[in-house]
Amino acid sequence: DVSIFEDLVEEVVRLYGLYRLKGVPPVVGIAPAELDDPVKLKDKVRNLLVGYGFSEVYNSSFVAVGTSRSYEILNPISADRKYLRTDLLYGLRENLGKNSKFFETLRIFEIGKVFQDKKEELYLGIAVRFKGEPFLDLKGVVGNLLERMGLVEIFMKPEGETLRIESDN
């Protein structure tokens, strides 16, 4: 029963003795693992915002209130969280509301996934609450952040409770 090379090697090893063979590790090239671009980008944004005095928050991807664009979970973990979030605003508002009674100044951000148009996308949400003019503070932080990320030609204006950012880049 010796028809292929592997059969011949198996017979020789069986006759010689498996335990008499020296173990030799294979020779392979080792290269350091490279991080994906989204991972590098998230780390850079995270480090910059923490440097500006912000704290990172992690919120659930499941929310209580859905919109016309929300996806309802058929078998939710909790009855009060049965929709996938379409933005980060709901969780950030909840964070500000719960923590404003303990802190006069709040500066938080979240980098998280949102679910829209049958796609999963990564978003950045930034929220501030303090006495004074939060728009100017937020505008300065976002302007510096975008500049450090390579976007220099930007236009910002308040739009309700959010900051609208436009860029030609």
PDB file of C-alpha atoms in Angstrom:
ATOM      1  CA  ASP A   1       0.000   0.000   0.000  1.00  0.00           C
ATOM      2  CA  VAL A   2       2.637   2.511  -1.098  1.00  0.00           C
ATOM      3  CA  SER A   3       1.179   4.552  -3.924  1.00  0.00           C
ATOM      4  CA  ILE A   4       2.032   8.157  -2.982  1.00  0.00           C
ATOM      5  CA  PHE A   5       4.960   9.890  -1.283  1.00  0.00           C
ATOM      6  CA  GLU A   6       3.097  10.326   2.014  1.00  0.00           C
ATOM      7  CA  ASP A   7       2.480   6.541   2.200  1.00  0.00           C
ATOM      8  CA  LEU A   8       6.199   5.855   1.743  1.00  0.00           C
ATOM      9  CA  VAL A   9       7.139   8.388   4.465  1.00  0.00           C
ATOM     10  CA  GLU A  10       4.563   6.882   6.823  1.00  0.00           C
ATOM     11  CA  GLU A  11       6.045   3.366   6.374  1.00  0.00           C
ATOM     12  CA  VAL A  12       9.635   4.568   6.921  1.00  0.00           C
ATOM     13  CA  VAL A  13       8.625   6.445  10.106  1.00  0.00           C
ATOM     14  CA  ARG A  14       6.707   3.414  11.370  1.00  0.00           C
ATOM     15  CA  LEU A  15       9.747   1.146  10.874  1.00  0.00           C
ATOM     16  CA  TYR A  16      12.282   3.667  12.240  1.00  0.00           C
ATOM     17  CA  GLY A  17      10.116   4.689  15.212  1.00  0.00           C
ATOM     18  CA  LEU A  18       8.099   7.865  15.627  1.00  0.00           C
ATOM     19  CA  TYR A  19       9.687   8.756  18.973  1.00  0.00           C
ATOM     20  CA  ARG A  20      13.229   8.518  17.561  1.00  0.00           C
ATOM     21  CA  LEU A  21      12.567  11.445  15.195  1.00  0.00           C
ATOM     22  CA  LYS A  22      13.724  14.901  16.265  1.00  0.00           C
ATOM     23  CA  GLY A  23      11.073  17.575  16.346  1.00  0.00           C
ATOM     24  CA  VAL A  24      12.034  20.550  14.205  1.00  0.00           C
ATOM     25  CA  PRO A  25       9.873  23.674  14.163  1.00  0.00           C
ATOM     26  CA  PRO A  26       8.901  24.925  10.726  1.00  0.00           C
ATOM     27  CA  VAL A  27      10.739  27.915   9.300  1.00  0.00           C
ATOM     28  CA  VAL A  28       8.278  30.740   8.767  1.00  0.00           C
ATOM     29  CA  GLY A  29       8.544  34.474   8.400  1.00  0.00           C
ATOM     30  CA  ILE A  30       7.038  36.516  11.214  1.00  0.00           C
ATOM     31  CA  ALA A  31       5.777  40.023  10.598  1.00  0.00           C
ATOM     32  CA  PRO A  32       4.075  42.301  13.103  1.00  0.00           C
ATOM     33  CA  ALA A  33       0.303  42.514  12.784  1.00  0.00           C
ATOM     34  CA  GLU A  34      -0.944  45.695  11.204  1.00  0.00           C
ATOM     35  CA  LEU A  35      -3.942  47.507  12.576  1.00  0.00           C
ATOM     36  CA  ASP A  36      -6.831  48.337  10.298  1.00  0.00           C
ATOM     37  CA  ASP A  37      -7.210  51.966   9.325  1.00  0.00           C
ATOM     38  CA  PRO A  38     -10.477  52.353  11.309  1.00  0.00           C
ATOM     39  CA  VAL A  39      -8.691  51.112  14.437  1.00  0.00           C
ATOM     40  CA  LYS A  40      -5.859  53.621  13.957  1.00  0.00           C
ATOM     41  CA  LEU A  41      -8.347  56.406  13.273  1.00  0.00           C
ATOM     42  CA  LYS A  42     -10.409  55.585  16.381  1.00  0.00           C
ATOM     43  CA  ASP A  43      -7.276  55.540  18.538  1.00  0.00           C
ATOM     44  CA  LYS A  44      -6.108  58.892  17.179  1.00  0.00           C
ATOM     45  CA  VAL A  45      -9.512  60.522  17.709  1.00  0.00           C
ATOM     46  CA  ARG A  46      -9.816  58.967  21.176  1.00  0.00           C
ATOM     47  CA  ASN A  47      -6.367  60.209  22.236  1.00  0.00           C
ATOM     48  CA  LEU A  48      -7.002  63.720  20.926  1.00  0.00           C
ATOM     49  CA  LEU A  49     -10.379  64.058  22.649  1.00  0.00           C
ATOM     50  CA  VAL A  50      -9.068  62.712  25.954  1.00  0.00           C
ATOM     51  CA  GLY A  51      -6.273  65.274  25.619  1.00  0.00           C
ATOM     52  CA  TYR A  52      -8.928  67.993  25.259  1.00  0.00           C
ATOM     53  CA  GLY A  53     -10.484  66.917  28.567  1.00  0.00           C
ATOM     54  CA  PHE A  54     -13.276  64.656  27.318  1.00  0.00           C
ATOM     55  CA  SER A  55     -14.275  61.317  28.821  1.00  0.00           C
ATOM     56  CA  GLU A  56     -15.254  58.393  26.619  1.00  0.00           C
ATOM     57  CA  VAL A  57     -18.621  56.729  27.179  1.00  0.00           C
ATOM     58  CA  TYR A  58     -19.907  53.402  25.900  1.00  0.00           C
ATOM     59  CA  ASN A  59     -23.637  53.119  25.278  1.00  0.00           C
ATOM     60  CA  SER A  60     -25.788  50.245  24.173  1.00  0.00           C
ATOM     61  CA  SER A  61     -26.616  49.827  20.493  1.00  0.00           C
ATOM     62  CA  PHE A  62     -30.179  49.076  21.573  1.00  0.00           C
ATOM     63  CA  VAL A  63     -32.523  51.985  22.299  1.00  0.00           C
ATOM     64  CA  ALA A  64     -36.068  52.323  23.635  1.00  0.00           C
ATOM     65  CA  VAL A  65     -37.395  54.752  21.055  1.00  0.00           C
ATOM     66  CA  GLY A  66     -37.298  53.965  17.357  1.00  0.00           C
ATOM     67  CA  THR A  67     -37.771  56.175  14.322  1.00  0.00           C
ATOM     68  CA  SER A  68     -39.074  55.380  10.866  1.00  0.00           C
ATOM     69  CA  ARG A  69     -35.503  54.404   9.923  1.00  0.00           C
ATOM     70  CA  SER A  70     -34.920  52.174  12.985  1.00  0.00           C
ATOM     71  CA  TYR A  71     -34.717  48.411  12.893  1.00  0.00           C
ATOM     72  CA  GLU A  72     -36.804  46.612  15.484  1.00  0.00           C
ATOM     73  CA  ILE A  73     -35.248  43.535  17.054  1.00  0.00           C
ATOM     74  CA  LEU A  74     -37.562  40.517  16.810  1.00  0.00           C
ATOM     75  CA  ASN A  75     -36.307  38.943  20.034  1.00  0.00           C
ATOM     76  CA  PRO A  76     -34.881  41.817  22.142  1.00  0.00           C
ATOM     77  CA  ILE A  77     -32.888  41.257  25.319  1.00  0.00           C
ATOM     78  CA  SER A  78     -35.072  43.815  27.078  1.00  0.00           C
ATOM     79  CA  ALA A  79     -38.582  45.011  26.196  1.00  0.00           C
ATOM     80  CA  ASP A  80     -37.555  48.639  26.735  1.00  0.00           C
ATOM     81  CA  ARG A  81     -34.586  48.401  24.340  1.00  0.00           C
ATOM     82  CA  LYS A  82     -35.956  46.821  21.184  1.00  0.00           C
ATOM     83  CA  TYR A  83     -34.579  49.087  18.431  1.00  0.00           C
ATOM     84  CA  LEU A  84     -31.099  49.435  16.921  1.00  0.00           C
ATOM     85  CA  ARG A  85     -29.819  52.992  17.216  1.00  0.00           C
ATOM     86  CA  THR A  86     -29.619  55.187  14.118  1.00  0.00           C
ATOM     87  CA  ASP A  87     -27.398  57.809  15.787  1.00  0.00           C
ATOM     88  CA  LEU A  88     -25.448  58.363  18.998  1.00  0.00           C
ATOM     89  CA  LEU A  89     -27.552  61.286  20.222  1.00  0.00           C
ATOM     90  CA  TYR A  90     -29.988  59.234  22.347  1.00  0.00           C
ATOM     91  CA  GLY A  91     -27.246  57.679  24.487  1.00  0.00           C
ATOM     92  CA  LEU A  92     -25.250  60.896  24.825  1.00  0.00           C
ATOM     93  CA  ARG A  93     -28.368  62.818  25.966  1.00  0.00           C
ATOM     94  CA  GLU A  94     -29.048  60.072  28.490  1.00  0.00           C
ATOM     95  CA  ASN A  95     -25.444  60.328  29.771  1.00  0.00           C
ATOM     96  CA  LEU A  96     -25.694  64.111  30.121  1.00  0.00           C
ATOM     97  CA  GLY A  97     -29.041  63.885  31.916  1.00  0.00           C
ATOM     98  CA  LYS A  98     -27.918  61.280  34.435  1.00  0.00           C
ATOM     99  CA  ASN A  99     -24.559  62.910  35.204  1.00  0.00           C
ATOM    100  CA  SER A 100     -25.460  66.617  35.199  1.00  0.00           C
ATOM    101  CA  LYS A 101     -26.727  66.413  38.800  1.00  0.00           C
ATOM    102  CA  PHE A 102     -23.249  65.296  39.920  1.00  0.00           C
ATOM    103  CA  PHE A 103     -21.022  67.494  37.731  1.00  0.00           C
ATOM    104  CA  GLU A 104     -21.280  71.134  36.637  1.00  0.00           C
ATOM    105  CA  THR A 105     -19.161  70.548  33.546  1.00  0.00           C
ATOM    106  CA  LEU A 106     -19.574  67.514  31.324  1.00  0.00           C
ATOM    107  CA  ARG A 107     -17.477  66.763  28.253  1.00  0.00           C
ATOM    108  CA  ILE A 108     -18.108  63.305  26.794  1.00  0.00           C
ATOM    109  CA  PHE A 109     -17.726  61.478  23.508  1.00  0.00           C
ATOM    110  CA  GLU A 110     -18.606  58.126  22.020  1.00  0.00           C
ATOM    111  CA  ILE A 111     -17.249  56.257  19.035  1.00  0.00           C
ATOM    112  CA  GLY A 112     -19.831  53.657  18.174  1.00  0.00           C
ATOM    113  CA  LYS A 113     -21.730  51.807  15.512  1.00  0.00           C
ATOM    114  CA  VAL A 114     -25.079  52.990  14.217  1.00  0.00           C
ATOM    115  CA  PHE A 115     -27.452  51.142  11.939  1.00  0.00           C
ATOM    116  CA  GLN A 116     -28.956  52.925   8.931  1.00  0.00           C
ATOM    117  CA  ASP A 117     -30.040  51.989   5.432  1.00  0.00           C
ATOM    118  CA  LYS A 118     -29.204  48.297   5.955  1.00  0.00           C
ATOM    119  CA  LYS A 119     -25.607  49.256   6.847  1.00  0.00           C
ATOM    120  CA  GLU A 120     -23.543  49.376   9.995  1.00  0.00           C
ATOM    121  CA  GLU A 121     -21.426  52.551  10.206  1.00  0.00           C
ATOM    122  CA  LEU A 122     -18.989  53.972  12.734  1.00  0.00           C
ATOM    123  CA  TYR A 123     -19.923  57.398  14.146  1.00  0.00           C
ATOM    124  CA  LEU A 124     -18.348  59.913  16.499  1.00  0.00           C
ATOM    125  CA  GLY A 125     -20.624  61.762  18.921  1.00  0.00           C
ATOM    126  CA  ILE A 126     -19.429  64.612  21.140  1.00  0.00           C
ATOM    127  CA  ALA A 127     -21.528  66.232  23.867  1.00  0.00           C
ATOM    128  CA  VAL A 128     -20.845  69.068  26.307  1.00  0.00           C
ATOM    129  CA  ARG A 129     -22.861  70.639  29.116  1.00  0.00           C
ATOM    130  CA  PHE A 130     -21.711  73.540  31.260  1.00  0.00           C
ATOM    131  CA  LYS A 131     -22.477  77.149  32.097  1.00  0.00           C
ATOM    132  CA  GLY A 132     -21.406  79.531  29.390  1.00  0.00           C
ATOM    133  CA  GLU A 133     -21.394  79.158  25.624  1.00  0.00           C
ATOM    134  CA  PRO A 134     -21.013  75.446  24.793  1.00  0.00           C
ATOM    135  CA  PHE A 135     -21.196  76.067  21.042  1.00  0.00           C
ATOM    136  CA  LEU A 136     -17.944  78.055  20.998  1.00  0.00           C
ATOM    137  CA  ASP A 137     -16.168  75.443  23.130  1.00  0.00           C
ATOM    138  CA  LEU A 138     -17.445  72.607  20.968  1.00  0.00           C
ATOM    139  CA  LYS A 139     -16.578  74.489  17.788  1.00  0.00           C
ATOM    140  CA  GLY A 140     -13.000  74.979  18.989  1.00  0.00           C
ATOM    141  CA  VAL A 141     -12.568  71.327  19.976  1.00  0.00           C
ATOM    142  CA  VAL A 142     -14.094  69.992  16.741  1.00  0.00           C
ATOM    143  CA  GLY A 143     -12.091  72.471  14.658  1.00  0.00           C
ATOM    144  CA  ASN A 144      -8.820  71.405  16.312  1.00  0.00           C
ATOM    145  CA  LEU A 145      -9.748  67.723  16.032  1.00  0.00           C
ATOM    146  CA  LEU A 146     -10.547  67.957  12.324  1.00  0.00           C
ATOM    147  CA  GLU A 147      -7.418  70.008  11.659  1.00  0.00           C
ATOM    148  CA  ARG A 148      -5.260  67.372  13.386  1.00  0.00           C
ATOM    149  CA  MET A 149      -7.001  64.755  11.216  1.00  0.00           C
ATOM    150  CA  GLY A 150      -6.068  66.655   8.039  1.00  0.00           C
ATOM    151  CA  LEU A 151      -9.350  68.480   7.307  1.00  0.00           C
ATOM    152  CA  VAL A 152      -8.678  72.210   7.155  1.00  0.00           C
ATOM    153  CA  GLU A 153     -11.417  73.713   4.967  1.00  0.00           C
ATOM    154  CA  ILE A 154     -14.493  73.260   7.146  1.00  0.00           C
ATOM    155  CA  PHE A 155     -17.615  75.272   7.932  1.00  0.00           C
ATOM    156  CA  MET A 156     -19.503  74.815  11.225  1.00  0.00           C
ATOM    157  CA  LYS A 157     -22.854  76.162  12.367  1.00  0.00           C
ATOM    158  CA  PRO A 158     -25.339  75.254  15.101  1.00  0.00           C
ATOM    159  CA  GLU A 159     -28.353  73.303  13.893  1.00  0.00           C
ATOM    160  CA  GLY A 160     -30.795  72.771  16.740  1.00  0.00           C
ATOM    161  CA  GLU A 161     -28.953  70.805  19.416  1.00  0.00           C
ATOM    162  CA  THR A 162     -26.306  69.581  16.989  1.00  0.00           C
ATOM    163  CA  LEU A 163     -23.342  71.106  15.196  1.00  0.00           C
ATOM    164  CA  ARG A 164     -23.455  70.862  11.414  1.00  0.00           C
ATOM    165  CA  ILE A 165     -20.041  70.455   9.794  1.00  0.00           C
ATOM    166  CA  GLU A 166     -19.425  70.814   6.071  1.00  0.00           C
ATOM    167  CA  SER A 167     -16.163  70.296   4.233  1.00  0.00           C
ATOM    168  CA  ASP A 168     -14.952  70.364   0.663  1.00  0.00           C
ATOM    169  CA  ASN A 169     -12.310  67.700   1.482  1.00  0.00           C
TER     170      ASN A 169
END
